[in-house]
Tab-separated table of C-alpha atoms and ligand atoms in Angstrom:
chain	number	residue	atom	x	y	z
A	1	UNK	CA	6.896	13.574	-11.109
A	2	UNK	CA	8.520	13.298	-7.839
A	3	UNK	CA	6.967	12.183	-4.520
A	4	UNK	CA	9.147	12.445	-1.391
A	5	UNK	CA	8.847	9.641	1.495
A	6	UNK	CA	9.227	10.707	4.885
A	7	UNK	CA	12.426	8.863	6.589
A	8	UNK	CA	13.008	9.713	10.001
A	9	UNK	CA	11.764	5.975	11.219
A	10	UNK	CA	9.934	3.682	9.867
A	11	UNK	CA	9.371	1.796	6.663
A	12	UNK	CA	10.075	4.463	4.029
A	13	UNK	CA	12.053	2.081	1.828
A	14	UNK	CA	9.030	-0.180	1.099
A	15	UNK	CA	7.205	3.262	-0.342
A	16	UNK	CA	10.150	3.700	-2.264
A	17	UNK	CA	10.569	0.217	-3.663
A	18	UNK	CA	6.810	0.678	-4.678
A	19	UNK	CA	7.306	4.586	-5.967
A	20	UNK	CA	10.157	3.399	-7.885
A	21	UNK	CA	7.975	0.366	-9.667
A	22	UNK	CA	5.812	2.824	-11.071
A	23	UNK	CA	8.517	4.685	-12.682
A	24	UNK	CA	8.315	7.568	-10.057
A	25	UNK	CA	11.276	9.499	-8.992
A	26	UNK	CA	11.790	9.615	-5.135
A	27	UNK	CA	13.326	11.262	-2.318
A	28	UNK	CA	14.172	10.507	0.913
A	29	UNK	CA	13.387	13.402	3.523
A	30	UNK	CA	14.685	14.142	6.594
A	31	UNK	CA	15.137	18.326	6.642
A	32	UNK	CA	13.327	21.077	5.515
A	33	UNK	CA	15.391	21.459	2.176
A	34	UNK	CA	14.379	17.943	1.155
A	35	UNK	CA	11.053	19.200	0.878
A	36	UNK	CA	11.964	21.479	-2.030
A	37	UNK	CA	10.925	20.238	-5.729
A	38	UNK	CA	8.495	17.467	-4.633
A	39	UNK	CA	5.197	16.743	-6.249
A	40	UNK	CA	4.145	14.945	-2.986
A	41	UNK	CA	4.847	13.240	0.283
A	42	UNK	CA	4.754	9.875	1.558
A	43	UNK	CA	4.824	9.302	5.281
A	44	UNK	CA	5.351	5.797	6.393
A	45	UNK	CA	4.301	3.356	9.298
A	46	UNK	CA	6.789	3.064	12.125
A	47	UNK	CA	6.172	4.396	15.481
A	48	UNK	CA	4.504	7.962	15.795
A	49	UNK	CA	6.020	9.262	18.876
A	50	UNK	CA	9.210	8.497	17.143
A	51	UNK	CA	8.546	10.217	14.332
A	52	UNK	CA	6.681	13.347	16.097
A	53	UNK	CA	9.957	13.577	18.324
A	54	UNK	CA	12.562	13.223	15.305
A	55	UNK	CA	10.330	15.976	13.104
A	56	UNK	CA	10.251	18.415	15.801
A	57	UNK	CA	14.368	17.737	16.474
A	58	UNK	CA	15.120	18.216	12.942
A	59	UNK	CA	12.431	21.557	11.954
A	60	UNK	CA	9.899	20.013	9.765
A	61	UNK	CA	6.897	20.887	11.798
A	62	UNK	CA	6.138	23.916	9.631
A	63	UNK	CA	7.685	23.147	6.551
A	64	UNK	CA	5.574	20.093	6.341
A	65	UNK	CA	2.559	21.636	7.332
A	66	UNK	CA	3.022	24.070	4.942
A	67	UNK	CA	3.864	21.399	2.249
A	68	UNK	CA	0.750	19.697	3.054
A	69	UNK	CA	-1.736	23.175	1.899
A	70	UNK	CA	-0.610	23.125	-1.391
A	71	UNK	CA	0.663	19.365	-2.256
A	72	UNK	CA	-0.591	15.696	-1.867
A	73	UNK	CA	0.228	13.955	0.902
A	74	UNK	CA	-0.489	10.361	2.647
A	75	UNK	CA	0.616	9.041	5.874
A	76	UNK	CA	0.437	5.457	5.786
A	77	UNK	CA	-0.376	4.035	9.605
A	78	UNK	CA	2.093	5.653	12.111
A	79	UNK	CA	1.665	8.712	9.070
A	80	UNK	CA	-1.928	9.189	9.737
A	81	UNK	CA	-1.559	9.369	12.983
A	82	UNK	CA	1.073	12.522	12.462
A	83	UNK	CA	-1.043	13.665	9.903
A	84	UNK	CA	-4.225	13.693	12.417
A	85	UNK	CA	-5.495	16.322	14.859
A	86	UNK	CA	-5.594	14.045	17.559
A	87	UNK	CA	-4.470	11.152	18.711
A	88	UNK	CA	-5.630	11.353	22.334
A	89	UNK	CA	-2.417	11.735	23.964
A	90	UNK	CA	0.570	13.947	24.166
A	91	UNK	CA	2.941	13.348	21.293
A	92	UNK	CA	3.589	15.872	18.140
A	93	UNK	CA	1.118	15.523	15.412
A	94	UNK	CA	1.068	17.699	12.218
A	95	UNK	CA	-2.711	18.208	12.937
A	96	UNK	CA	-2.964	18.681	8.910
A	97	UNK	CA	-6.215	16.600	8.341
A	98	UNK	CA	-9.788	16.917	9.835
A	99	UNK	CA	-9.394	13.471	11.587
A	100	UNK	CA	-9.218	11.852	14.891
A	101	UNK	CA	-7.861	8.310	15.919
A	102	UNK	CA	-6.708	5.748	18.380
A	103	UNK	CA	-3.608	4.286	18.656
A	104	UNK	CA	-3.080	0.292	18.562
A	105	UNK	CA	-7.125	0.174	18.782
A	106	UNK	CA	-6.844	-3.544	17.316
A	107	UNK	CA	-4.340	-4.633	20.485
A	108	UNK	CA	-0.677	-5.348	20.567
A	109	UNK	CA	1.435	-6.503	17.659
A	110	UNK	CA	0.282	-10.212	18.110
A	111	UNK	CA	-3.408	-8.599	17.056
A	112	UNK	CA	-2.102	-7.911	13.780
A	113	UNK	CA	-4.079	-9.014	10.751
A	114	UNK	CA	-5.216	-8.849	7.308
A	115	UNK	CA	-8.389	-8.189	5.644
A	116	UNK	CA	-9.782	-7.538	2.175
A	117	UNK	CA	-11.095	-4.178	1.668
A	118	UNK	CA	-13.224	-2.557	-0.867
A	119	UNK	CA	-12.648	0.846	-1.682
A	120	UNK	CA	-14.912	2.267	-4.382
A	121	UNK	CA	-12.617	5.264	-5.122
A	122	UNK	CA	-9.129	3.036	-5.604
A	123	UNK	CA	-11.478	0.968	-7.881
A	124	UNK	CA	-12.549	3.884	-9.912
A	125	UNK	CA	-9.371	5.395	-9.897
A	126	UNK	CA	-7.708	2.341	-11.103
A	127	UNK	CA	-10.303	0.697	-13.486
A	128	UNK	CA	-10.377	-2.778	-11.175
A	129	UNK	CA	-13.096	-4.524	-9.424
A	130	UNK	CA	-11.407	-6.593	-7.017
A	131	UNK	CA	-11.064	-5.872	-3.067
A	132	UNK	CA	-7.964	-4.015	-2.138
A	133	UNK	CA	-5.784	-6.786	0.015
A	134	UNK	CA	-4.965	-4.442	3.281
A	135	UNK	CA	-2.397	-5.395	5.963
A	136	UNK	CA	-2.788	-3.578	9.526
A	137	UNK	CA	-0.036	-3.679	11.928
A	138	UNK	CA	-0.419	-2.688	15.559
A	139	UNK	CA	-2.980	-0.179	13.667
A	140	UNK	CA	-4.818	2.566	14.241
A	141	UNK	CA	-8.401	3.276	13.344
A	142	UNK	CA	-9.697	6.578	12.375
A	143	UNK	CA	-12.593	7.350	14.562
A	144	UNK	CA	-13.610	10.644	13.681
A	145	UNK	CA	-13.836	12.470	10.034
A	146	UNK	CA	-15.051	15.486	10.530
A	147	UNK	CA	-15.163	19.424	7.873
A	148	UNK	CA	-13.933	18.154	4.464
A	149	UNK	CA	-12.248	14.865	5.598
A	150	UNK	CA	-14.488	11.821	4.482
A	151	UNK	CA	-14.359	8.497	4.538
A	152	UNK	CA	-12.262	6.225	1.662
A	153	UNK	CA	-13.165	2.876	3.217
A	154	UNK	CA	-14.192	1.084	6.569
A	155	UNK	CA	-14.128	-2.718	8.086
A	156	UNK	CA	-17.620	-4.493	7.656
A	157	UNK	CA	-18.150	-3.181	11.509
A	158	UNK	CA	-17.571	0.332	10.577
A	159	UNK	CA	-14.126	1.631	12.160
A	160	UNK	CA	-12.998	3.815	9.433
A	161	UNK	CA	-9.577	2.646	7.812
A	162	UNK	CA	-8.541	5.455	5.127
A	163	UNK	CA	-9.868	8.685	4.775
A	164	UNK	CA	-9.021	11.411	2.033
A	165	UNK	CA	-9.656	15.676	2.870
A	166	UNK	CA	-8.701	16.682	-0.865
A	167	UNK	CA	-5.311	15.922	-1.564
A	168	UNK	CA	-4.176	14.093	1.865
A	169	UNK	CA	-4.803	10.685	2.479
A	170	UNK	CA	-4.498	8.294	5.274
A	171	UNK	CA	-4.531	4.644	5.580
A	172	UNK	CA	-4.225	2.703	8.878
A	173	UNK	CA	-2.570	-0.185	7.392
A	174	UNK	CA	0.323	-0.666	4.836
A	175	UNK	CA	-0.064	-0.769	0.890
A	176	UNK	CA	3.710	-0.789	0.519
A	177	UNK	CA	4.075	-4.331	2.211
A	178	UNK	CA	1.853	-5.491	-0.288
A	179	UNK	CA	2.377	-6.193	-3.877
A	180	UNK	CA	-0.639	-4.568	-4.815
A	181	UNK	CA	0.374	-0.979	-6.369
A	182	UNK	CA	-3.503	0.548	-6.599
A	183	UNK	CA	-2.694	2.683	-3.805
A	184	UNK	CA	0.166	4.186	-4.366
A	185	UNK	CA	-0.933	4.291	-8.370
A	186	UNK	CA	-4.157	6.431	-6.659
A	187	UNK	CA	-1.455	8.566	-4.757
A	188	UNK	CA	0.192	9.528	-7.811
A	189	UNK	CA	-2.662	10.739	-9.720
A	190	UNK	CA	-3.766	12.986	-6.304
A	191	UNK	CA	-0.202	14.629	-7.124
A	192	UNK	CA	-0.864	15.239	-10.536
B	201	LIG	N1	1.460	1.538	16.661
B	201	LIG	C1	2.155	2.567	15.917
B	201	LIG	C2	1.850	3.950	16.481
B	201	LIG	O1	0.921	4.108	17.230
B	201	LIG	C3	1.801	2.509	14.444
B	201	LIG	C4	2.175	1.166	13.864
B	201	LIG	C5	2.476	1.191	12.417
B	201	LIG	O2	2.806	2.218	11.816
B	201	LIG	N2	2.424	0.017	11.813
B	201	LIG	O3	2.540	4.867	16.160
């Protein structure tokens, strides 16, 4: 097993801190030949224009896109937004998953917060009962899942925090500043 992490910006080392506790070989990508040999791909939080602007610089519009019909992959925050087909404003997005969402829809980076979440799949998946432990930085929610893209978990008001469409995931906040591994442990078994 080897999962690739995304690291044109961004905080790809904390995915491959966590990869790397759960015995996972990992890769950091930044061309189109990294992509080669991977089980799966990681795309971290950062800043999505960033990364948009950096992908289309160094060619990995297509290569990831392709990557994405026949692998796993998860875009954690700043990720889902590239992984989206709209984020309601001109920047490059992979437009890979049936989902729309809005940028820094909690407020500015002093609105940043934490919140326990349940998720009944990560529970299943893992065996565990208690509330997945989510932290959301300048984060964006998912506001529409729409074809085969449904919903993995929403606040008690409803915005929509992670949604799955098969084998790509996205999460508005950040399991790899935790030290909780269920997500990434559920990542791993969607690249299986
Ligand atoms: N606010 C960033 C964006 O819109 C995402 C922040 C993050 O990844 N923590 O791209």
């Amino acid at each position: 097993m080897k999962i690739g992490v995304l690291a044109l910006q961004g905080d790809f080392a904390e995915h491959i801190v966590m990869l790397r506790r759960l015995g996972v070989e990992t890769c950091e990508v930044r061309l189109p030949a990294h992509l080669s040999g991977l089980d799966g791909l990681i795309m971290p939080g950062g800043e999505s224009t960033t990364i948009g602007k950096l992908a289309v610089a160094f060619g990995l519009m297509d290569p990831l896109r392709e990557f994405g019909k026949n692998h796993a992959v998860w875009g954690t925050c700043a990720g889902a937004i590239f992984l989206s087909k709209d984020a309601r404003r001109e920047q490059p997005l992979l437009g890979m998953m049936d989902i729309t969402v809005v940028r820094n829809a909690f407020g500015a980076q002093v609105d940043s917060f934490e919140a326990d979440l349940d998720i009944e799949a990560l529970k299943q998946a893992t065996n565990t009962s208690n509330p997945y432990h989510a932290v959301f930085i300048r984060a964006p929610i998912i506001d529409s899942v729409s074809g085969a893209a449904r919903v993995l978990s929403a606040l008690p008001d409803g915005r929509i925090v992670a949604a799955q469409e098969g084998r790509l995931l996205a999460t508005s906040f950040h399991p790899e500043l935790t030290s909780d591994s269920r997500f990434h442990e559920y990542f791993v078994s969607l690249c299986r």
